[in-house]
Structures are given as structure tokens and as C-alpha cells.
């Protein structure tokens, strides 16, 4: 995995400590710089320092998530702004209050990095969420022990969701990550397929895929409780 | 095309994992009849690689004088298990699946007689302009006693619009059909008992036009199959009973640019954008030309009569249900659901060709900035012919023959369907009309035999 992404920068003593810990990082001042400098192997995680403007960081994080939906994002935020984070549960993975306490910062950062490394492991492993089991080797999905009859795109969408329980997925991210090529329905395609998937999951399980109003969808329970 | 591989792999794996015994290769002829032949799992990989050969001379619209060998190329993204195959084929323990196919020449070029590829061509052209064309049809049909041949069509219930006829066999059939549709990934928006005895309606939730045309083909087969299992005849014939409403297929249309509804404009009193207005104008101006396709049977024109809920004049309106194009009212703030409803088609049409022509007619209006005529909100069955003429309100074609005449003169329809289908369709339908004209009908016997 590549270096840590930092936006726009970190207090000098934290940056120094990062370097000492042997963790590579790259600062960027905006979305275009991020895209320009993005390493082939991807960022291991992102640290976004809100400074005086949380909105600027939210904007950057949303852009980032559109391209890299799975990147763990740690937000460094002033105490007075913490409350506002709740409205952005879909873009941040965790947060730290500024001024940073070094131990807490490193503890949270390493936890995120580990989760990111875990996530890229085995593509062939069984995916299990409650009554749902997906076998990526045979392309078969089983719900409550009964096989689901899915088209290929329905299968891919369900697999994508099930690999990210609790995560909010925007339509744009789903289109880019699950479809990633031509399709006839535009952004509506996602809604149409989610509706089809819910129908096939059947009444008792249709709620597995929740709608997050004017944002997108979430599979399973929210990671924020 | 790098993305084809995982689709194909998915199908091959699923066929083996799920013990699929037969894979049905589905395609559609020019008049909209579903054609099917089955292959075994052993032939499947080959079918993906090279297509499957068949004799085109046996299929309407695919025949040529010289070369009749054609290929079907399965579209892996449409692979679905058939939910009703397990239950009623007791002689076979395994499951069946289906895929829609494109019909090509031996060298892989699209066959000009393949309606699915006509629609694909229109959607690709729209897609290049960033447009997606979404449709949602309301499918009406009748259930009749299966052994009605002698007595004529016999309704199975006496219910009417929205009646709750729970004990009724036909309501049970409708419920079973909806369940099977959902399993097939064809979501249903509403369903209810229609106006007429034994008439039912199932509204399909809108989706892109190609998937929807595939869905309509699947739908017609499923409704019939499930009815047949219960010894009931389901029919999409447009007007099976003289004195009650016929079966229509109102089609809801919308045009999106990514996530933006191009038909919606919140600042307009009707919430209609200028694009929507020109699109409606296109539909209206070319309505008569496309009617032979949206209403392709001799019988279709017995539904399009004044005084019924089916349109017989080329008009548009807000609420008036006798209008050809209706703009269904939507709640403020629900811009996404602003749409148009085109009301003349019947469920016996070829959905691939009908959707193609609706898009072509509407887009012609948009591209050439057609002016939208005034709205017609009054009941035209009460208006005299002279007044209609004075107001510039034209009737839809009143017979298949008239519709074919108008179609033949239409440069838009020829271009949209391509020469092959255009010529073939006219020839085939002229023959149908000629056979009809040679009939002596009960109407004539009743009316003339004693009197003259």
C-alpha cells in the first residue's frame, strides 16, 4: 500500500513524529493535486485537517470518496465543530480533536491503516452478513440457506454492499465501482437495480439495503449506531 | 470489450452451480413475437464464443431470398433463471434459464431485421448525447376461460375498476404473476382489477428502454404461462369484447441527463421544461406515422374509438384521459417524477419498435424545436367534427390500412426502423389487412342478410 494522504497539512510536530515512525506521507492542497500525485498502489489512508473550515474538508473528502470509496479517512477537527461531523458520517471513518494529542492520533491512525490493509486481503473469501452468504468463487449468493437467483449486475451490487456493511454508498460511487462502464439508465440505474435486488431478497430481508435520503444506500446497520 | 468476460463467467458458473438443464435463447421477430430455442449447458461456452446458428427463413422478418443462415448472440447480462420451470415441468428435475439474444449475420454484423438492435441503436445514439430514455408501461390484459373457442371469450369474473375480488381466481393469478415477476427482477409499481370484467392491469416500474422491452417480452410470456397452469387463457389482444374497454399499454416516458430529469422545470406552472414541450410536440406531430407500429393489429383500431378511455385524437392534456399525451400531475418538489404518458399503444405491440419510434418522434421535436400546440382539456366525444376541424384537431388513423398509408409516407419511421424492417412490416401488415378485408363479419350478416 502507498503513502498516507494528508490534506492540507499537519502541525509540524505531528508531521515530524509521522516521519520518525517510518510512515510515508504526501501532502496535497486540493483534489487536482491529489489526483495528480495519487500512487498506482493507492493511498493507505487519508488525514484531513479541518483547521478553521470544516466545509472545505468535507468538500475535499466527498471528491476523494467518489474516486476512492473505500479509503479510510481520519478527520482532525476543532472541538467546537465535532457536533457537525454527525451529518457527514458517510465521508469520514473516524476523527481526532485538535489540538492533537500525539498518542491518540497515532492510535487512531494505525487502527484505520490496519482496517484498510485487512480489507484488501483475500478476494475469494466467503462474505457473510447475518443470513446472507456470498461465495465469490462460484458467484453464488445464499440467503437463509436458499440460493438467490440474480443477474450478474445484481450479484456484483449485492457483493459490493455486503463487503461494506454499515457504509453509506452514494449513487456515483456505486456507478463508478460496480458498473464502471456503459449502461443505459444513467444514475437511475442504481435505483432500478436496488429496487430489483430488494424484490429478490424478499419482504423479510428487503430492509438489508437501506435508503439514505438524497445520498445513496447503506447495507446493514449504520456504523455510527 | 473487456467487461464481457465476467458476465460470461458468471453465467457459466451459475449454470453449473444451480444445475441448470436448459438455457433458452430468446429473441423477438419483427411483429413482436417471442422466439426461443433451447441449448444444453455443454453448448453454452460455444454459444458465447461463436453464437448459435439458426435458419432465419422460419422467422418473420429475418428471411432473405439468398442467405438464411443467421446467428443468435446471447446477451449474458440478461441471464435469469425461469421461476416457473421448476414447478410445472415434472418430467425434468432441473431448472431452466433464459438469455435475450441479438440476431446477427454469420460475420457478426447486426441483422437489420432484429428489433432489439434497432432499439439499441436509438439508445446508443441518445447515450452519446448523454441522454437516458426511461419507460414505464401499464400492461392491461384479460383472463378468459381457456375453452372458449365456441362461445367466444368468456370472462371469469364480473369485477370492475379497483374492485377487491379476493376470492376470485383471476386475482389469485395476478398475485402469483406479480410474485414471479419480482423474482425475475421485474418490479411492479401497481396492480389492480381494471374497468372491464376479467380485465387486469399490472404497471411495471420504469427502467431503461432496452431492459423494459426485454421485460415486456418476459411479462407477456409469464402472464400467459401462469394462467395456462391454472387452465386459464390470458390475452393481450387489444379489444376482445365489443362493449367494454379494450386493453391498452400506456407508456410513461422520461428523459434523464445523468441524474437530472430533462422534462422537469420547477419554475413552469406544469413543471414542464422546454425540452419536454418540444418532445410532446414531436410525439404529436408524428403520432399518426408511428401508429401502425404502436397499434399493429386489425383489432387494435377497435379499441381506439371515441367515447372510450382510449385516445382517438391527436391531443395533449393534463388530466383528460382521452388525450393522446397526458402530463400526469406530480407533487411539487418531486421533480424526478415529472414525465409524459403516451396513451394510444396496446400491449400487442412490439415493444422494441414502439419504444424506438416514441424516442425518435420525441427527439425530432426537441432537435427541430417544434412548437407545442394548445392543450385540449375538454371531452372531445361531445365536440362536433366541424369544430374539431376548426380547432385543428386531427384524428389518429382509424384502421390498420389508414395507419399503414401514413406510415409509408413517413421519412421519420423509415429512418428509425431501417429500410429492411420498414419494408417488411408494411408488406406483412398489408397482407393482414387484405385477409381481413376478405372476411364476411357477423356485423354484416346481422345487418344486411335479412334487410337486403
PDB file of C-alpha atoms in Angstrom, chain A residues 137-140 147-156 171-172 175 181-189 191-192 195-196 198-200, chain B residues 3 6-7 9-10 13-14 17-18 77 79-81 120 123-124 132 134 182-185 187-188 205-208 210 256 258-259 336:
ATOM      1  CA  UNK A 137     -15.502 -18.144  -6.348  1.00  0.00           C
ATOM      2  CA  UNK A 138     -18.768 -19.680  -7.532  1.00  0.00           C
ATOM      3  CA  UNK A 139     -20.688 -16.380  -7.839  1.00  0.00           C
ATOM      4  CA  UNK A 140     -23.443 -17.802  -5.666  1.00  0.00           C
ATOM      5  CA  UNK A 147     -29.876 -19.655  -3.283  1.00  0.00           C
ATOM      6  CA  UNK A 148     -30.730 -16.237  -4.743  1.00  0.00           C
ATOM      7  CA  UNK A 149     -31.423 -16.018  -8.491  1.00  0.00           C
ATOM      8  CA  UNK A 150     -29.503 -12.935  -9.547  1.00  0.00           C
ATOM      9  CA  UNK A 151     -28.319 -11.363 -12.756  1.00  0.00           C
ATOM     10  CA  UNK A 152     -24.632 -10.593 -12.933  1.00  0.00           C
ATOM     11  CA  UNK A 153     -25.057  -6.906 -12.104  1.00  0.00           C
ATOM     12  CA  UNK A 154     -27.414  -7.656  -9.218  1.00  0.00           C
ATOM     13  CA  UNK A 155     -24.838 -10.096  -7.894  1.00  0.00           C
ATOM     14  CA  UNK A 156     -21.994  -7.579  -8.193  1.00  0.00           C
ATOM     15  CA  UNK A 171     -25.048   6.511  -6.414  1.00  0.00           C
ATOM     16  CA  UNK A 172     -21.993   7.973  -8.108  1.00  0.00           C
ATOM     17  CA  UNK A 175     -21.951   3.502 -10.679  1.00  0.00           C
ATOM     18  CA  UNK A 181     -18.721   1.046 -17.970  1.00  0.00           C
ATOM     19  CA  UNK A 182     -21.567   1.972 -20.246  1.00  0.00           C
ATOM     20  CA  UNK A 183     -25.116   1.465 -19.057  1.00  0.00           C
ATOM     21  CA  UNK A 184     -28.374   2.811 -20.394  1.00  0.00           C
ATOM     22  CA  UNK A 185     -30.127   4.158 -17.345  1.00  0.00           C
ATOM     23  CA  UNK A 186     -27.682   6.849 -16.138  1.00  0.00           C
ATOM     24  CA  UNK A 187     -27.626   7.438 -12.388  1.00  0.00           C
ATOM     25  CA  UNK A 188     -31.156   5.973 -12.272  1.00  0.00           C
ATOM     26  CA  UNK A 189     -29.601   2.589 -12.985  1.00  0.00           C
ATOM     27  CA  UNK A 191     -32.084   2.930  -8.024  1.00  0.00           C
ATOM     28  CA  UNK A 192     -33.573   0.479 -10.502  1.00  0.00           C
ATOM     29  CA  UNK A 195     -35.271  -1.983  -6.246  1.00  0.00           C
ATOM     30  CA  UNK A 196     -34.793  -5.249  -8.146  1.00  0.00           C
ATOM     31  CA  UNK A 198     -34.747  -5.743  -2.716  1.00  0.00           C
ATOM     32  CA  UNK A 199     -37.518  -7.566  -4.569  1.00  0.00           C
ATOM     33  CA  UNK A 200     -35.327 -10.641  -4.918  1.00  0.00           C
TER      34      UNK A 200
ATOM     35  CA  UNK B   3     -16.295  -6.196 -19.427  1.00  0.00           C
ATOM     36  CA  UNK B   6     -17.029 -11.599 -16.014  1.00  0.00           C
ATOM     37  CA  UNK B   7     -20.649 -11.652 -17.280  1.00  0.00           C
ATOM     38  CA  UNK B   9     -18.034 -16.375 -16.410  1.00  0.00           C
ATOM     39  CA  UNK B  10     -20.920 -15.587 -14.088  1.00  0.00           C
ATOM     40  CA  UNK B  13     -20.616 -20.788 -13.123  1.00  0.00           C
ATOM     41  CA  UNK B  14     -24.270 -20.262 -12.243  1.00  0.00           C
ATOM     42  CA  UNK B  17     -23.763 -24.473  -9.626  1.00  0.00           C
ATOM     43  CA  UNK B  18     -27.543 -24.366  -9.977  1.00  0.00           C
ATOM     44  CA  UNK B  77     -26.262  -9.552 -18.765  1.00  0.00           C
ATOM     45  CA  UNK B  79     -29.291 -14.232 -17.844  1.00  0.00           C
ATOM     46  CA  UNK B  80     -32.123 -15.183 -15.455  1.00  0.00           C
ATOM     47  CA  UNK B  81     -33.418 -18.435 -14.037  1.00  0.00           C
ATOM     48  CA  UNK B 120     -30.146  -0.458 -29.063  1.00  0.00           C
ATOM     49  CA  UNK B 123     -30.410   4.269 -27.168  1.00  0.00           C
ATOM     50  CA  UNK B 124     -26.731   4.338 -28.127  1.00  0.00           C
ATOM     51  CA  UNK B 132     -31.027   8.086 -20.937  1.00  0.00           C
ATOM     52  CA  UNK B 134     -36.618   5.586 -19.308  1.00  0.00           C
ATOM     53  CA  UNK B 182     -40.434  -9.794  -8.662  1.00  0.00           C
ATOM     54  CA  UNK B 183     -38.384 -12.989  -8.552  1.00  0.00           C
ATOM     55  CA  UNK B 184     -37.387 -12.318 -12.156  1.00  0.00           C
ATOM     56  CA  UNK B 185     -36.254  -8.810 -11.170  1.00  0.00           C
ATOM     57  CA  UNK B 187     -40.533  -4.807 -10.109  1.00  0.00           C
ATOM     58  CA  UNK B 188     -44.220  -3.949 -10.165  1.00  0.00           C
ATOM     59  CA  UNK B 205     -41.647   0.182 -12.550  1.00  0.00           C
ATOM     60  CA  UNK B 206     -39.771   2.382 -15.021  1.00  0.00           C
ATOM     61  CA  UNK B 207     -36.316   1.432 -16.234  1.00  0.00           C
ATOM     62  CA  UNK B 208     -34.128   1.978 -19.295  1.00  0.00           C
ATOM     63  CA  UNK B 210     -33.924  -1.808 -23.574  1.00  0.00           C
ATOM     64  CA  UNK B 256     -32.573  11.971 -17.972  1.00  0.00           C
ATOM     65  CA  UNK B 258     -27.343  11.670 -15.633  1.00  0.00           C
ATOM     66  CA  UNK B 259     -29.340  12.446 -12.503  1.00  0.00           C
ATOM     67  CA  UNK B 336     -37.866  13.310 -10.597  1.00  0.00           C
TER      68      UNK B 336
END
